[in-house]
């Protein structure tokens, strides 16, 4: 049986990162989420349980999915409609904004995001998790840094070592890395 691609520990890590991101962004004065301890968040009833999870654990609550979604949107510097298509049956929601059908899979960005989730799980489980490290995991923000297309890294000029000695081979082999 193939359920979710994420192992429970990775799911917890993804979820913890999501909680951290949401907390850091929106709850500066408070250190704890405001729901009763161990109980549902106040607006949990308004968030229906997900019906079309293919890479996230299928037993996440609506509230948990929303926290992860907010962390993805901030990591990519985008909004929900980057990945989610309007509901064709109810195109206009409150305030004249299109109402999104989150379970629809019509936008290619949504499936790209699913691939990205599997990639991040692979990177952390099979590479970063196998080195002696400080517990830092790769997340969407590690690469995207608030942009839909990860910005190209240009090293600051003061870190350049100057021109190579005469006759020296090019600094890096042409591996594409
Ligand atoms: C980078 C793309 C991306 C962004 C941005 C994004 N989502 Fe998602 N969303 C997804 C993917 C991918 C899934 C399906 C995950 C899976 O298959 O396990 C999903 C699933 C969901 C679901 C569950 C739907 C169901 O019934 O299965 C909800 C609800 C949801 N998103 C809400 C939001 C909200 C609200 C926002 C904005 C705050 C948002 N999403 C932003 C990619 C995104
Ligand atoms: C190892 C670096 C890395 C990580 C980690 C990463 N991405 Fe990406 N992502 C990329 C690159 C590179 C592209 C291609 C961008 C381009 O061609 O403009 C991309 C593209 C995307 C796109 C398509 C953008 C578009 O313009 O259509 C989405 C959506 C996306 N990533 C979502 C995510 C999400 C969600 C996560 C976390 C679950 C994530 N990414 C983690 C490197 C990364």
Coordinates of C-alpha atoms and ligand atoms in Angstrom, one line a residue:
X1 CA 0.0 0.0 0.0
X2 CA 1.4 3.4 -1.0
X3 CA 0.2 6.1 1.4
X4 CA 2.4 9.1 1.8
X5 CA 5.9 9.7 0.6
X6 CA 6.9 11.4 3.8
X7 CA 8.0 9.3 6.8
X8 CA 6.4 10.3 10.1
X9 CA 9.7 11.9 11.3
X10 CA 10.0 13.9 8.1
X11 CA 6.4 15.0 8.4
X12 CA 7.0 16.2 11.9
X13 CA 10.0 18.1 10.8
X14 CA 8.1 19.7 7.9
X15 CA 5.3 20.5 10.2
X16 CA 7.6 21.9 12.9
X17 CA 9.3 24.1 10.3
X18 CA 5.9 25.3 9.2
X19 CA 4.8 26.1 12.8
X20 CA 8.1 27.9 13.3
X21 CA 7.7 30.0 10.2
X22 CA 4.1 30.9 11.0
X23 CA 5.0 31.7 14.6
X24 CA 8.0 33.8 13.6
X25 CA 6.0 35.8 11.0
X26 CA 2.7 36.4 12.7
X27 CA 3.1 36.0 16.5
X28 CA 6.0 38.2 17.5
X29 CA 4.7 38.9 21.0
X30 CA 3.5 35.4 21.8
X31 CA 5.7 32.3 22.0
X32 CA 2.9 29.7 21.9
X33 CA 0.0 29.2 19.5
X34 CA -3.2 30.4 21.0
X35 CA -5.3 27.2 21.0
X36 CA -6.0 25.3 24.2
X37 CA -3.1 22.9 25.1
X38 CA -3.5 19.7 23.1
X39 CA -6.8 20.8 21.8
X40 CA -8.0 22.1 18.4
X41 CA -7.0 25.6 17.2
X42 CA -10.0 28.0 17.5
X43 CA -10.7 28.1 13.8
X44 CA -10.0 24.4 13.1
X45 CA -13.7 23.8 12.5
X46 CA -13.6 26.1 9.4
X47 CA -10.8 24.1 7.7
X48 CA -12.1 20.9 6.2
X49 CA -10.0 17.8 6.3
X50 CA -7.9 17.4 3.1
X51 CA -9.1 14.9 0.5
X52 CA -6.3 14.9 -2.1
X53 CA -3.0 14.6 -0.3
X54 CA -0.5 12.6 -2.3
X55 CA 2.9 13.5 -0.7
X56 CA 2.0 14.9 2.7
X57 CA 0.7 12.5 5.3
X58 CA -3.0 11.8 4.6
X59 CA -4.0 12.1 8.3
X60 CA -3.0 15.8 8.6
X61 CA -5.9 17.9 9.9
X62 CA -7.1 20.9 7.9
X63 CA -5.3 23.2 10.3
X64 CA -2.0 21.4 10.0
X65 CA -2.3 21.5 6.2
X66 CA -2.9 25.3 6.3
X67 CA 0.1 25.9 8.5
X68 CA 2.3 24.0 6.0
X69 CA 0.8 25.9 3.1
X70 CA 1.4 29.3 4.7
X71 CA 5.1 28.3 5.3
X72 CA 5.4 27.3 1.6
X73 CA 3.8 30.5 0.4
X74 CA 6.2 32.6 2.5
X75 CA 9.2 30.5 1.5
X76 CA 8.4 31.1 -2.1
X77 CA 7.2 34.7 -1.7
X78 CA 3.9 33.8 -3.4
X79 CA 0.2 33.3 -2.5
X80 CA -2.1 30.3 -2.5
X81 CA -3.2 31.0 -6.2
X82 CA 0.3 30.3 -7.4
X83 CA -0.4 26.6 -7.0
X84 CA -4.2 26.4 -6.5
X85 CA -6.8 27.0 -9.3
X86 CA -10.1 28.7 -8.9
X87 CA -13.2 26.6 -8.2
X88 CA -15.0 26.4 -11.6
X89 CA -18.3 26.1 -9.8
X90 CA -17.9 29.0 -7.5
X91 CA -15.5 31.4 -9.2
X92 CA -16.1 34.4 -7.0
X93 CA -15.7 34.4 -3.3
X94 CA -16.0 37.0 -0.6
X95 CA -14.6 40.4 -1.6
X96 CA -14.7 39.5 -5.3
X97 CA -11.6 37.3 -5.1
X98 CA -11.7 34.0 -6.9
X99 CA -12.6 31.1 -4.6
X100 CA -9.9 28.4 -4.9
X101 CA -10.6 24.7 -5.0
X102 CA -7.6 23.4 -3.1
X103 CA -8.1 19.8 -4.0
X104 CA -8.0 20.4 -7.8
X105 CA -4.7 19.4 -9.5
X106 CA -5.0 21.6 -12.6
X107 CA -2.1 24.0 -12.0
X108 CA 1.3 22.6 -13.0
X109 CA 2.9 24.5 -10.1
X110 CA 1.0 22.2 -7.7
X111 CA 2.5 19.1 -9.1
X112 CA 6.0 20.8 -9.2
X113 CA 5.5 21.5 -5.5
X114 CA 4.8 17.8 -4.9
X115 CA 8.0 16.9 -6.7
X116 CA 9.8 19.4 -4.6
X117 CA 8.4 17.8 -1.4
X118 CA 9.8 14.4 -2.4
X119 CA 13.1 16.0 -3.4
X120 CA 13.4 17.7 0.0
X121 CA 12.6 14.4 1.8
X122 CA 15.3 12.7 -0.3
X123 CA 17.9 15.4 0.4
X124 CA 17.3 15.3 4.1
X125 CA 16.8 11.6 4.5
X126 CA 19.5 10.3 2.2
X127 CA 22.1 13.1 2.3
X128 CA 21.9 15.8 5.0
X129 CA 20.7 13.2 7.5
X130 CA 23.8 11.1 6.9
X131 CA 26.4 13.8 7.7
X132 CA 27.4 15.0 11.1
X133 CA 25.6 18.3 11.2
X134 CA 24.1 20.8 13.6
X135 CA 20.5 19.6 12.9
X136 CA 19.9 22.0 10.1
X137 CA 17.5 20.5 7.5
X138 CA 16.9 21.7 3.9
X139 CA 13.5 23.3 3.5
X140 CA 11.8 25.1 0.7
X141 CA 13.3 28.4 1.9
X142 CA 16.9 27.1 1.8
X143 CA 16.8 27.5 -2.0
X144 CA 13.8 29.7 -2.7
X145 CA 14.5 32.4 -0.2
X146 CA 11.2 34.2 -0.7
X147 CA 11.2 33.8 -4.5
X148 CA 9.3 31.5 -6.9
X149 CA 12.5 31.0 -8.9
X150 CA 15.5 30.6 -6.5
X151 CA 17.7 33.6 -6.9
X152 CA 21.1 32.9 -8.5
X153 CA 23.9 33.2 -6.0
X154 CA 26.6 35.7 -6.9
X155 CA 29.5 35.6 -4.4
X156 CA 30.4 39.0 -3.0
X157 CA 33.4 40.5 -4.8
X158 CA 35.6 40.6 -1.7
X159 CA 35.6 36.8 -1.5
X160 CA 37.2 36.5 -5.0
X161 CA 40.7 35.2 -4.9
X162 CA 41.9 37.2 -7.8
X163 CA 43.0 35.9 -11.3
X164 CA 44.4 32.4 -11.4
X165 CA 48.2 32.0 -12.0
X166 CA 49.3 32.0 -15.6
X167 CA 48.6 28.7 -17.3
X168 CA 46.5 27.4 -14.5
X169 CA 43.4 25.3 -15.5
X170 CA 40.0 26.9 -15.0
X171 CA 39.1 27.0 -11.2
X172 CA 36.1 24.5 -11.4
X173 CA 35.6 21.6 -13.6
X174 CA 32.6 21.9 -15.9
X175 CA 30.3 19.6 -14.0
X176 CA 27.3 22.0 -14.0
X177 CA 27.5 22.0 -10.2
Ligands
LIG1 C1 4.0 26.1 -3.9 C2 2.7 25.6 -4.2 C3 1.6 25.8 -3.1 C4 1.2 26.9 -2.5 C5 1.8 28.3 -2.6 C6 0.1 26.6 -1.7 N1 -0.2 25.3 -1.8 FE1 -1.8 24.3 -0.9 N2 -1.1 22.6 -1.8 C7 0.0 22.4 -2.6 C8 0.2 21.0 -2.8 C9 1.3 20.4 -3.7 C10 -0.9 20.3 -2.2 C11 -1.1 18.8 -2.2 C12 -0.1 18.1 -1.2 C13 -0.1 16.6 -1.4 O1 -0.5 16.1 -2.4 O2 0.2 15.9 -0.4 C14 -1.7 21.3 -1.5 C15 -2.8 21.0 -0.8 C16 -3.6 22.0 -0.1 C17 -4.8 21.7 0.6 C18 -5.5 20.4 0.8 C19 -6.5 20.1 -0.4 C20 -7.1 18.7 -0.3 O3 -8.3 18.6 -0.1 O4 -6.3 17.8 -0.5 C21 -5.3 22.9 1.1 C22 -6.6 23.2 1.9 C23 -4.4 23.9 0.6 N3 -3.4 23.3 -0.1 C24 -4.5 25.3 0.9 C25 -3.5 26.2 0.6 C26 -3.6 27.6 1.1 C27 -4.7 28.2 1.9 C28 -2.5 28.3 0.5 C29 -2.1 29.7 0.7 C30 -1.9 30.1 2.1 C31 -1.8 27.3 -0.2 N4 -2.4 26.1 -0.2 C32 -0.6 27.5 -0.9 C33 0.7 23.4 -3.1 C34 0.7 24.7 -2.7
LIG2 C1 17.5 22.3 -3.5 C2 16.9 23.6 -3.9 C3 15.4 23.6 -3.8 C4 14.6 23.3 -2.7 C5 15.0 22.8 -1.4 C6 13.2 23.5 -3.2 N1 13.2 24.0 -4.5 FE1 11.6 24.5 -5.5 N2 12.7 24.9 -7.2 C7 14.1 24.9 -7.2 C8 14.6 25.2 -8.5 C9 16.1 25.3 -8.9 C10 13.5 25.5 -9.3 C11 13.4 25.9 -10.8 C12 13.2 27.4 -10.8 C13 13.2 27.9 -12.2 O1 13.5 27.2 -13.2 O2 12.9 29.1 -12.4 C14 12.3 25.2 -8.4 C15 11.0 25.4 -8.8 C16 9.9 25.3 -8.0 C17 8.6 25.6 -8.4 C18 8.1 26.0 -9.8 C19 8.3 27.5 -10.0 C20 7.7 28.0 -11.3 O3 8.2 29.1 -11.7 O4 6.9 27.3 -11.8 C21 7.8 25.4 -7.3 C22 6.2 25.6 -7.2 C23 8.6 25.0 -6.2 N3 9.9 25.0 -6.7 C24 8.2 24.7 -4.9 C25 9.0 24.3 -3.9 C26 8.5 23.9 -2.6 C27 7.1 23.9 -2.1 C28 9.6 23.4 -1.9 C29 9.7 22.8 -0.5 C30 8.8 21.7 -0.3 C31 10.8 23.6 -2.8 N4 10.4 24.1 -4.0 C32 12.1 23.3 -2.4 C33 14.9 24.5 -6.1 C34 14.5 24.1 -4.9

